[in-house]
């Protein structure tokens, strides 16, 4: 009886601490946007819309439920309760990674079983990188003829550099054509973004408990929990988080860091080789270099960006000279395939405006309503005003502003930004680096419950 009363008091205190009014307004806004989108598409069915019917969730069949996922759902909730309840989280980065990885595995298994969660994203359709990778007999010949064959590849391979497919090809050579083994390898690589985020927060001066909780919160954010498993974008998340770690080292350490430069440069190069959206990292480096010079008269980030750009340029030149692959031409071809009519702000302004709204809305919704509400809080310290003098806030703002400019330029014609732009969430999480442990635990619960419901009641395919 006493235990029941204690739990009731804890729930009551938890509810009191939440921004219920702000959360209610945010939820109401999403409901209104979803309803308006639904009415618009049903009222004018002949128009070709690029946004999903179930705004802001892309590629969704609507509400679905698989009872076989209930045991995993129960385990997910138990782990969430334990992670939030434990008073001290003093264990190391390896343990924090294991907890975060467990949340990712259990979260995806809520959709039904290992086949649905990990195998089908690779093999259930006929247009994934995996299917193009199976056709490769010689990676040398495949790379050298990529520019010629690019328009004839499957839909995902068409709009990415060839290394997206070659990454899958390499894993197949290592583990064999065993989809579950391939999935395990991809999940392992993608999950490395969790300890890297813990390292980022350590560089920002956080203690062990604070950075562990934030790293675990990172694994509970709906976008990360849903899309990190068995997707190329999960691999890109790791490479871009590596870039962020290098950037933070260059900004925070008192002297020039060779480790920071190495991580910074490697993150930029590998991200750009896997996705054309990798230009995001290069632009962030340039903008942040300017900010560092204006605020601190420090040229470390600017010099590092120039070095990384030169190395990337040399890599592109070498691929053209020796591999007969033209990266610039591949980018132009991908742009034409993505937007065959040119800039849609002029050729298709309605879809342009609606899809831009979808891009921002999807990023926000998949960040979790609880985390999003902090951007509008009035109690305690405001999240952004007053903190612009901190390195974390400046890096976060530069990242968000860069992605916003890319959206205005037409990035992601059909949305799906929570997956394809998952690399923005580490930057958004930087704004939470000064949270106290109670607030971070509350956010873990809110994000975990939203992820739990989203995984339980819908299906996500990429």
CSV table of C-alpha atoms in Angstrom, one decimal:
chain,number,residue,atom,x,y,z
A,1,UNK,CA,0.0,0.0,0.0
A,2,UNK,CA,2.8,2.4,0.9
A,3,UNK,CA,4.6,1.6,-2.4
A,4,UNK,CA,1.4,2.4,-4.3
A,5,UNK,CA,1.0,5.7,-2.4
A,6,UNK,CA,4.6,6.6,-3.1
A,7,UNK,CA,4.2,5.9,-6.9
A,8,UNK,CA,1.0,8.0,-6.9
A,9,UNK,CA,2.9,10.9,-5.3
A,10,UNK,CA,5.7,10.5,-7.8
A,11,UNK,CA,3.3,10.6,-10.8
A,12,UNK,CA,1.5,13.6,-9.3
A,13,UNK,CA,4.8,15.5,-8.8
A,14,UNK,CA,5.9,14.5,-12.4
A,15,UNK,CA,2.7,15.9,-13.9
A,16,UNK,CA,3.1,19.1,-11.9
A,17,UNK,CA,6.6,19.7,-13.3
A,18,UNK,CA,5.4,19.4,-16.9
A,19,UNK,CA,4.5,22.3,-19.2
A,20,UNK,CA,1.0,20.9,-19.7
A,21,UNK,CA,-0.3,24.0,-21.3
A,22,UNK,CA,2.6,24.3,-23.8
A,23,UNK,CA,2.4,20.6,-24.6
A,24,UNK,CA,-1.3,20.9,-25.1
A,25,UNK,CA,-0.8,23.8,-27.5
A,26,UNK,CA,1.8,21.9,-29.5
A,27,UNK,CA,-0.3,18.8,-29.8
A,28,UNK,CA,-3.4,20.9,-30.8
A,29,UNK,CA,-1.3,22.6,-33.5
A,30,UNK,CA,-0.2,19.3,-34.9
A,31,UNK,CA,-3.8,18.0,-34.8
A,32,UNK,CA,-5.0,21.1,-36.7
A,33,UNK,CA,-2.3,20.8,-39.3
A,34,UNK,CA,-3.0,17.1,-39.8
A,35,UNK,CA,-6.7,17.8,-40.1
A,36,UNK,CA,-6.2,20.7,-42.6
A,37,UNK,CA,-3.9,18.5,-44.7
A,38,UNK,CA,-6.4,15.6,-44.6
A,39,UNK,CA,-9.3,17.9,-45.7
A,40,UNK,CA,-7.1,19.5,-48.4
A,41,UNK,CA,-6.1,16.2,-50.0
A,42,UNK,CA,-9.6,14.7,-49.8
A,43,UNK,CA,-11.2,17.9,-51.2
A,44,UNK,CA,-8.9,18.1,-54.2
A,45,UNK,CA,-7.9,14.4,-54.9
A,46,UNK,CA,-6.8,15.1,-58.5
A,47,UNK,CA,-3.9,17.2,-57.4
A,48,UNK,CA,-0.5,15.4,-57.0
A,49,UNK,CA,0.5,16.1,-53.4
A,50,UNK,CA,4.1,15.4,-52.2
A,51,UNK,CA,3.1,15.4,-48.5
A,52,UNK,CA,1.8,12.3,-46.6
A,53,UNK,CA,-1.9,11.9,-45.9
A,54,UNK,CA,-1.1,11.2,-42.2
A,55,UNK,CA,0.9,14.4,-41.5
A,56,UNK,CA,3.6,14.6,-40.2
A,57,UNK,CA,4.4,10.9,-40.3
A,58,UNK,CA,5.8,9.9,-43.8
A,59,UNK,CA,5.1,6.6,-45.5
A,60,UNK,CA,2.6,5.6,-42.9
A,61,UNK,CA,-0.4,3.3,-43.4
A,62,UNK,CA,-2.2,5.0,-40.5
A,63,UNK,CA,-2.9,3.3,-37.2
A,64,UNK,CA,-1.6,-0.3,-37.0
A,65,UNK,CA,-1.1,-2.7,-34.1
A,66,UNK,CA,0.7,-6.0,-33.8
A,67,UNK,CA,0.0,-7.9,-30.6
A,68,UNK,CA,3.3,-9.9,-31.0
A,69,UNK,CA,5.1,-6.8,-30.1
A,70,UNK,CA,3.5,-6.5,-26.7
A,71,UNK,CA,6.2,-8.5,-24.8
A,72,UNK,CA,8.9,-6.1,-26.2
A,73,UNK,CA,6.7,-3.2,-25.3
A,74,UNK,CA,6.5,-4.3,-21.7
A,75,UNK,CA,10.3,-4.7,-21.6
A,76,UNK,CA,10.7,-1.3,-23.1
A,77,UNK,CA,8.5,0.3,-20.4
A,78,UNK,CA,10.3,-1.6,-17.7
A,79,UNK,CA,13.7,-0.4,-18.9
A,80,UNK,CA,12.4,3.2,-19.2
A,81,UNK,CA,11.1,3.1,-15.6
A,82,UNK,CA,14.4,1.7,-14.4
A,83,UNK,CA,16.5,4.3,-16.3
A,84,UNK,CA,14.4,7.2,-15.1
A,85,UNK,CA,14.0,5.9,-11.5
A,86,UNK,CA,17.7,5.0,-10.8
A,87,UNK,CA,18.9,7.9,-8.5
A,88,UNK,CA,22.5,7.9,-9.7
A,89,UNK,CA,23.8,7.1,-13.2
A,90,UNK,CA,27.5,7.0,-12.5
A,91,UNK,CA,28.5,4.1,-14.8
A,92,UNK,CA,30.7,4.7,-17.7
A,93,UNK,CA,30.1,5.4,-21.4
A,94,UNK,CA,30.0,1.7,-22.3
A,95,UNK,CA,27.1,1.0,-20.0
A,96,UNK,CA,25.3,4.1,-21.3
A,97,UNK,CA,25.7,2.8,-24.8
A,98,UNK,CA,24.3,-0.6,-23.8
A,99,UNK,CA,21.2,1.0,-22.3
A,100,UNK,CA,20.7,3.2,-25.3
A,101,UNK,CA,21.2,0.3,-27.7
A,102,UNK,CA,18.7,-1.8,-25.7
A,103,UNK,CA,16.1,1.0,-26.1
A,104,UNK,CA,16.7,1.0,-29.8
A,105,UNK,CA,16.4,-2.8,-30.2
A,106,UNK,CA,13.3,-3.0,-28.0
A,107,UNK,CA,11.7,0.0,-29.5
A,108,UNK,CA,11.8,-1.4,-33.0
A,109,UNK,CA,10.8,-4.9,-31.8
A,110,UNK,CA,7.6,-3.3,-30.5
A,111,UNK,CA,6.4,-3.3,-34.1
A,112,UNK,CA,6.1,-7.1,-34.0
A,113,UNK,CA,9.2,-9.2,-34.3
A,114,UNK,CA,12.8,-9.3,-35.6
A,115,UNK,CA,11.7,-9.9,-39.1
A,116,UNK,CA,9.5,-6.7,-39.2
A,117,UNK,CA,12.0,-4.7,-37.2
A,118,UNK,CA,15.3,-5.6,-38.8
A,119,UNK,CA,14.9,-7.8,-41.9
A,120,UNK,CA,12.1,-6.2,-43.8
A,121,UNK,CA,13.7,-2.7,-44.0
A,122,UNK,CA,16.4,-4.4,-46.1
A,123,UNK,CA,14.4,-6.9,-48.2
A,124,UNK,CA,10.7,-6.2,-48.1
A,125,UNK,CA,10.8,-3.9,-51.1
A,126,UNK,CA,12.6,-3.9,-54.4
A,127,UNK,CA,14.2,-0.5,-54.3
A,128,UNK,CA,16.7,-0.4,-51.4
A,129,UNK,CA,20.4,0.0,-51.6
A,130,UNK,CA,20.7,-3.6,-50.6
A,131,UNK,CA,19.1,-4.8,-53.8
A,132,UNK,CA,21.5,-2.8,-56.0
A,133,UNK,CA,24.4,-4.0,-53.9
A,134,UNK,CA,23.4,-7.7,-54.6
A,135,UNK,CA,23.9,-6.9,-58.4
A,136,UNK,CA,27.5,-5.8,-58.1
A,137,UNK,CA,30.0,-8.3,-59.5
A,138,UNK,CA,33.0,-5.9,-59.5
A,139,UNK,CA,32.9,-2.8,-57.3
A,140,UNK,CA,35.6,-1.2,-59.4
A,141,UNK,CA,33.6,-1.6,-62.6
A,142,UNK,CA,30.4,-0.5,-60.8
A,143,UNK,CA,32.0,2.6,-59.5
A,144,UNK,CA,33.5,3.6,-62.8
A,145,UNK,CA,30.2,3.2,-64.6
A,146,UNK,CA,28.1,4.9,-61.8
A,147,UNK,CA,27.6,8.2,-63.7
A,148,UNK,CA,26.3,6.4,-66.7
A,149,UNK,CA,24.0,4.0,-64.9
A,150,UNK,CA,22.8,6.4,-62.1
A,151,UNK,CA,19.5,7.2,-63.8
A,152,UNK,CA,18.7,3.5,-64.1
A,153,UNK,CA,19.5,2.5,-60.6
A,154,UNK,CA,16.8,1.9,-57.9
A,155,UNK,CA,15.1,5.0,-56.4
A,156,UNK,CA,17.3,5.4,-53.3
A,157,UNK,CA,20.5,4.7,-55.1
A,158,UNK,CA,19.8,7.3,-57.8
A,159,UNK,CA,19.9,10.2,-55.4
A,160,UNK,CA,22.9,9.2,-53.3
A,161,UNK,CA,26.6,8.9,-54.0
A,162,UNK,CA,27.7,5.4,-55.0
A,163,UNK,CA,29.2,4.7,-51.6
A,164,UNK,CA,25.7,4.3,-50.1
A,165,UNK,CA,25.4,1.1,-52.2
A,166,UNK,CA,29.1,0.2,-51.8
A,167,UNK,CA,28.7,0.4,-48.0
A,168,UNK,CA,26.0,-2.3,-48.2
A,169,UNK,CA,28.1,-4.3,-50.7
A,170,UNK,CA,31.1,-4.2,-48.3
A,171,UNK,CA,29.0,-5.5,-45.4
A,172,UNK,CA,27.6,-8.3,-47.6
A,173,UNK,CA,31.1,-9.3,-48.4
A,174,UNK,CA,32.0,-9.4,-44.7
A,175,UNK,CA,28.9,-11.1,-43.3
A,176,UNK,CA,27.4,-12.8,-46.3
A,177,UNK,CA,24.0,-12.3,-47.8
A,178,UNK,CA,22.3,-12.8,-44.4
A,179,UNK,CA,19.9,-9.8,-43.9
A,180,UNK,CA,19.8,-10.2,-40.1
A,181,UNK,CA,23.5,-10.3,-39.8
A,182,UNK,CA,23.7,-7.3,-42.1
A,183,UNK,CA,21.1,-5.5,-40.0
A,184,UNK,CA,23.1,-6.3,-36.8
A,185,UNK,CA,26.2,-4.8,-38.3
A,186,UNK,CA,24.4,-1.6,-39.4
A,187,UNK,CA,22.7,-1.2,-36.0
A,188,UNK,CA,26.1,-1.6,-34.3
A,189,UNK,CA,27.7,1.2,-36.4
A,190,UNK,CA,24.7,3.5,-36.1
A,191,UNK,CA,24.4,3.0,-32.3
A,192,UNK,CA,28.0,4.3,-31.9
A,193,UNK,CA,26.4,7.8,-32.2
A,194,UNK,CA,25.2,7.3,-28.6
A,195,UNK,CA,28.6,7.1,-26.9
A,196,UNK,CA,29.9,9.8,-29.3
A,197,UNK,CA,27.1,12.0,-28.0
A,198,UNK,CA,28.2,11.2,-24.4
A,199,UNK,CA,31.7,12.3,-25.4
A,200,UNK,CA,30.3,15.5,-26.9
A,201,UNK,CA,28.7,16.4,-23.6
A,202,UNK,CA,31.9,15.5,-21.8
A,203,UNK,CA,33.8,18.0,-23.9
A,204,UNK,CA,31.1,20.6,-23.0
A,205,UNK,CA,32.0,20.0,-19.3
A,206,UNK,CA,29.2,17.8,-18.1
A,207,UNK,CA,29.7,15.3,-15.3
A,208,UNK,CA,29.3,11.6,-15.8
A,209,UNK,CA,25.7,11.3,-14.7
A,210,UNK,CA,24.4,14.3,-16.8
A,211,UNK,CA,26.1,13.2,-20.0
A,212,UNK,CA,25.0,9.6,-19.5
A,213,UNK,CA,21.4,10.6,-19.1
A,214,UNK,CA,21.5,12.9,-22.1
A,215,UNK,CA,23.1,10.1,-24.2
A,216,UNK,CA,20.3,7.8,-23.2
A,217,UNK,CA,17.7,10.5,-23.9
A,218,UNK,CA,19.2,10.7,-27.4
A,219,UNK,CA,18.4,7.0,-27.9
A,220,UNK,CA,14.8,7.7,-26.8
A,221,UNK,CA,14.0,10.6,-29.2
A,222,UNK,CA,11.4,9.1,-31.6
A,223,UNK,CA,13.4,9.9,-34.8
A,224,UNK,CA,16.6,8.2,-33.5
A,225,UNK,CA,14.8,5.3,-31.9
A,226,UNK,CA,12.7,4.6,-35.0
A,227,UNK,CA,15.0,5.3,-37.8
A,228,UNK,CA,18.5,4.5,-36.5
A,229,UNK,CA,18.1,0.7,-37.0
A,230,UNK,CA,18.9,-0.8,-40.4
A,231,UNK,CA,19.0,2.5,-42.4
A,232,UNK,CA,21.8,4.3,-44.2
A,233,UNK,CA,20.7,7.4,-42.3
A,234,UNK,CA,21.7,5.8,-39.0
A,235,UNK,CA,25.2,5.4,-40.4
A,236,UNK,CA,25.2,9.0,-41.5
A,237,UNK,CA,24.1,9.9,-38.0
A,238,UNK,CA,27.3,8.3,-36.7
A,239,UNK,CA,29.6,10.1,-39.2
A,240,UNK,CA,27.9,13.5,-38.6
A,241,UNK,CA,28.0,13.0,-34.9
A,242,UNK,CA,31.8,12.3,-35.3
A,243,UNK,CA,32.0,15.7,-37.1
A,244,UNK,CA,30.1,17.4,-34.3
A,245,UNK,CA,32.5,15.9,-31.7
A,246,UNK,CA,35.5,17.2,-33.6
A,247,UNK,CA,33.8,20.6,-33.9
A,248,UNK,CA,33.2,20.8,-30.2
A,249,UNK,CA,36.8,19.8,-29.5
A,250,UNK,CA,38.0,22.6,-31.7
A,251,UNK,CA,35.7,25.1,-30.1
A,252,UNK,CA,36.1,24.1,-26.5
A,253,UNK,CA,39.7,23.0,-26.0
A,254,UNK,CA,42.2,25.7,-25.1
A,255,UNK,CA,44.7,24.7,-27.8
A,256,UNK,CA,44.4,23.4,-31.4
A,257,UNK,CA,43.3,19.8,-31.2
A,258,UNK,CA,44.7,17.3,-33.8
A,259,UNK,CA,42.2,14.7,-32.6
A,260,UNK,CA,39.5,17.3,-33.0
A,261,UNK,CA,40.7,18.2,-36.5
A,262,UNK,CA,40.9,14.5,-37.5
A,263,UNK,CA,37.3,13.8,-36.2
A,264,UNK,CA,36.1,17.0,-37.8
A,265,UNK,CA,37.6,16.2,-41.2
A,266,UNK,CA,36.7,12.5,-41.2
A,267,UNK,CA,33.1,13.3,-40.3
A,268,UNK,CA,32.8,15.8,-43.2
A,269,UNK,CA,34.4,13.5,-45.8
A,270,UNK,CA,32.5,10.3,-44.9
A,271,UNK,CA,29.2,12.1,-44.5
A,272,UNK,CA,29.6,13.7,-48.0
A,273,UNK,CA,30.6,10.3,-49.5
A,274,UNK,CA,27.4,8.7,-48.1
A,275,UNK,CA,24.9,11.4,-48.9
A,276,UNK,CA,24.7,14.6,-50.9
A,277,UNK,CA,23.1,16.2,-47.9
A,278,UNK,CA,26.5,15.9,-46.3
A,279,UNK,CA,27.2,19.4,-47.5
A,280,UNK,CA,25.4,20.3,-44.3
A,281,UNK,CA,28.5,19.5,-42.3
A,282,UNK,CA,30.8,21.5,-44.5
A,283,UNK,CA,28.5,24.6,-44.4
A,284,UNK,CA,28.1,24.3,-40.6
A,285,UNK,CA,31.9,24.2,-40.3
A,286,UNK,CA,32.2,27.4,-42.4
A,287,UNK,CA,29.5,29.2,-40.5
A,288,UNK,CA,30.8,28.2,-37.2
A,289,UNK,CA,34.3,29.2,-38.2
A,290,UNK,CA,32.9,32.7,-38.9
A,291,UNK,CA,31.1,32.8,-35.6
A,292,UNK,CA,34.3,31.7,-33.7
A,293,UNK,CA,36.3,34.5,-35.4
A,294,UNK,CA,33.7,37.1,-34.6
A,295,UNK,CA,33.2,36.1,-31.0
A,296,UNK,CA,36.6,34.9,-29.9
A,297,UNK,CA,39.0,35.9,-32.7
A,298,UNK,CA,39.7,32.2,-33.0
A,299,UNK,CA,40.6,30.8,-36.5
A,300,UNK,CA,40.8,27.1,-35.5
A,301,UNK,CA,37.4,26.1,-36.9
A,302,UNK,CA,37.9,28.1,-40.0
A,303,UNK,CA,41.3,26.6,-40.7
A,304,UNK,CA,40.0,23.1,-40.0
A,305,UNK,CA,37.1,23.7,-42.4
A,306,UNK,CA,39.5,24.8,-45.1
A,307,UNK,CA,41.7,21.7,-44.5
A,308,UNK,CA,38.6,19.4,-44.5
A,309,UNK,CA,37.3,21.1,-47.8
A,310,UNK,CA,40.7,20.6,-49.4
A,311,UNK,CA,40.9,16.9,-48.4
A,312,UNK,CA,37.3,16.4,-49.6
A,313,UNK,CA,38.3,18.0,-52.9
A,314,UNK,CA,41.3,15.8,-53.2
A,315,UNK,CA,39.2,12.7,-52.5
A,316,UNK,CA,36.7,13.8,-55.2
A,317,UNK,CA,39.6,14.5,-57.7
A,318,UNK,CA,41.2,11.1,-56.9
A,319,UNK,CA,37.9,9.3,-57.4
A,320,UNK,CA,37.5,11.0,-60.8
A,321,UNK,CA,41.1,10.5,-61.8
A,322,UNK,CA,41.6,6.9,-60.7
A,323,UNK,CA,38.1,5.6,-60.2
A,324,UNK,CA,36.4,7.3,-63.2
A,325,UNK,CA,33.6,8.5,-60.9
A,326,UNK,CA,32.6,12.2,-61.1
A,327,UNK,CA,31.1,13.2,-57.8
A,328,UNK,CA,29.9,16.6,-59.0
A,329,UNK,CA,28.2,15.1,-62.0
A,330,UNK,CA,26.5,12.6,-59.7
A,331,UNK,CA,25.2,15.4,-57.5
A,332,UNK,CA,23.8,17.3,-60.5
A,333,UNK,CA,22.1,14.1,-61.8
A,334,UNK,CA,20.6,13.4,-58.4
A,335,UNK,CA,19.3,17.0,-58.2
A,336,UNK,CA,17.6,16.6,-61.6
A,337,UNK,CA,16.0,13.3,-60.6
A,338,UNK,CA,14.8,14.8,-57.2
A,339,UNK,CA,13.5,18.0,-58.9
A,340,UNK,CA,13.0,17.3,-62.6
A,341,UNK,CA,11.2,20.6,-63.1
A,342,UNK,CA,13.8,22.7,-61.3
A,343,UNK,CA,13.3,24.8,-58.2
A,344,UNK,CA,9.7,24.0,-57.0
A,345,UNK,CA,9.3,27.4,-55.3
A,346,UNK,CA,8.7,28.6,-58.9
A,347,UNK,CA,7.4,25.5,-60.7
A,348,UNK,CA,5.2,24.1,-58.0
A,349,UNK,CA,4.7,26.6,-55.3
A,350,UNK,CA,1.9,24.8,-53.5
A,351,UNK,CA,3.8,21.6,-53.0
A,352,UNK,CA,6.9,23.6,-52.2
A,353,UNK,CA,5.2,25.5,-49.3
A,354,UNK,CA,3.4,22.4,-48.0
A,355,UNK,CA,6.5,20.2,-48.1
A,356,UNK,CA,8.6,22.9,-46.3
A,357,UNK,CA,5.9,22.9,-43.6
A,358,UNK,CA,6.1,19.1,-43.5
A,359,UNK,CA,9.9,19.1,-43.3
A,360,UNK,CA,9.9,21.4,-40.2
A,361,UNK,CA,6.9,19.8,-38.7
A,362,UNK,CA,8.3,16.3,-39.0
A,363,UNK,CA,11.6,17.3,-37.5
A,364,UNK,CA,9.8,18.9,-34.6
A,365,UNK,CA,7.3,16.1,-33.9
A,366,UNK,CA,10.0,13.4,-34.0
A,367,UNK,CA,12.1,15.3,-31.6
A,368,UNK,CA,9.4,14.5,-29.0
A,369,UNK,CA,6.7,16.9,-27.8
A,370,UNK,CA,8.4,17.0,-24.4
A,371,UNK,CA,11.8,18.2,-25.7
A,372,UNK,CA,10.1,20.5,-28.2
A,373,UNK,CA,8.1,22.2,-25.4
A,374,UNK,CA,11.4,23.3,-23.8
A,375,UNK,CA,11.9,25.7,-26.7
A,376,UNK,CA,8.8,27.6,-25.6
A,377,UNK,CA,9.2,27.4,-21.8
A,378,UNK,CA,8.8,30.4,-19.5
A,379,UNK,CA,9.6,28.7,-16.2
A,380,UNK,CA,13.2,28.4,-15.0
A,381,UNK,CA,15.6,29.6,-17.7
A,382,UNK,CA,14.5,30.0,-21.2
A,383,UNK,CA,16.1,27.5,-23.5
A,384,UNK,CA,17.6,29.9,-26.1
A,385,UNK,CA,17.5,33.6,-25.0
A,386,UNK,CA,20.3,34.3,-22.5
A,387,UNK,CA,22.3,31.3,-23.6
A,388,UNK,CA,23.6,32.6,-26.9
A,389,UNK,CA,27.0,33.2,-25.2
A,390,UNK,CA,27.5,29.5,-24.7
A,391,UNK,CA,29.4,27.4,-27.2
A,392,UNK,CA,26.7,24.7,-27.2
A,393,UNK,CA,23.9,27.1,-28.1
A,394,UNK,CA,25.9,28.7,-30.9
A,395,UNK,CA,26.7,25.4,-32.5
A,396,UNK,CA,23.1,24.2,-32.1
A,397,UNK,CA,21.8,27.4,-33.7
A,398,UNK,CA,24.2,27.2,-36.6
A,399,UNK,CA,23.2,23.6,-37.3
A,400,UNK,CA,19.5,24.5,-37.2
A,401,UNK,CA,19.9,27.6,-39.3
A,402,UNK,CA,22.0,25.7,-41.9
A,403,UNK,CA,19.3,23.0,-42.3
A,404,UNK,CA,16.6,25.7,-42.5
A,405,UNK,CA,18.5,27.3,-45.4
A,406,UNK,CA,18.8,23.9,-47.1
A,407,UNK,CA,15.0,23.4,-46.7
A,408,UNK,CA,14.4,26.8,-48.3
A,409,UNK,CA,16.7,25.7,-51.2
A,410,UNK,CA,14.4,22.7,-51.8
A,411,UNK,CA,16.1,19.8,-49.8
A,412,UNK,CA,13.8,16.8,-49.4
A,413,UNK,CA,11.1,17.2,-52.0
A,414,UNK,CA,8.9,14.6,-50.3
A,415,UNK,CA,9.8,15.2,-46.6
A,416,UNK,CA,10.9,12.2,-44.6
A,417,UNK,CA,13.2,14.6,-42.8
A,418,UNK,CA,13.1,12.8,-39.4
A,419,UNK,CA,15.0,10.0,-41.2
A,420,UNK,CA,17.0,11.6,-43.9
A,421,UNK,CA,18.0,14.6,-41.7
A,422,UNK,CA,18.4,12.7,-38.5
A,423,UNK,CA,21.8,14.3,-38.2
A,424,UNK,CA,20.2,17.5,-36.9
A,425,UNK,CA,19.1,16.0,-33.6
A,426,UNK,CA,22.5,16.0,-32.0
A,427,UNK,CA,22.6,19.7,-32.7
A,428,UNK,CA,19.1,20.2,-31.2
A,429,UNK,CA,20.1,18.1,-28.1
A,430,UNK,CA,22.9,20.6,-27.4
A,431,UNK,CA,20.4,23.1,-26.1
A,432,UNK,CA,19.6,20.7,-23.2
A,433,UNK,CA,23.2,20.5,-22.0
A,434,UNK,CA,22.5,22.7,-18.9
A,435,UNK,CA,19.5,20.6,-17.8
A,436,UNK,CA,19.4,19.4,-14.2
A,437,UNK,CA,19.1,15.7,-13.8
A,438,UNK,CA,15.4,15.9,-12.8
A,439,UNK,CA,14.5,17.7,-16.0
A,440,UNK,CA,16.5,15.3,-18.1
A,441,UNK,CA,14.8,12.3,-16.4
A,442,UNK,CA,11.4,13.9,-17.1
A,443,UNK,CA,12.4,14.3,-20.8
A,444,UNK,CA,13.5,10.7,-20.9
A,445,UNK,CA,10.0,9.6,-19.7
A,446,UNK,CA,8.2,11.9,-22.1
A,447,UNK,CA,10.3,11.0,-25.1
A,448,UNK,CA,10.2,7.3,-24.2
A,449,UNK,CA,6.4,7.3,-23.8
A,450,UNK,CA,5.9,9.1,-27.2
A,451,UNK,CA,8.3,6.6,-28.9
A,452,UNK,CA,6.5,3.7,-27.2
A,453,UNK,CA,3.1,4.9,-28.6
A,454,UNK,CA,4.5,5.6,-32.0
A,455,UNK,CA,6.2,2.3,-32.3
A,456,UNK,CA,3.2,0.4,-30.9
A,457,UNK,CA,0.5,2.1,-33.1
A,458,UNK,CA,2.1,2.6,-36.5
A,459,UNK,CA,4.6,1.2,-38.9
A,460,UNK,CA,7.5,3.0,-40.4
A,461,UNK,CA,9.3,1.9,-43.6
A,462,UNK,CA,12.3,3.4,-45.3
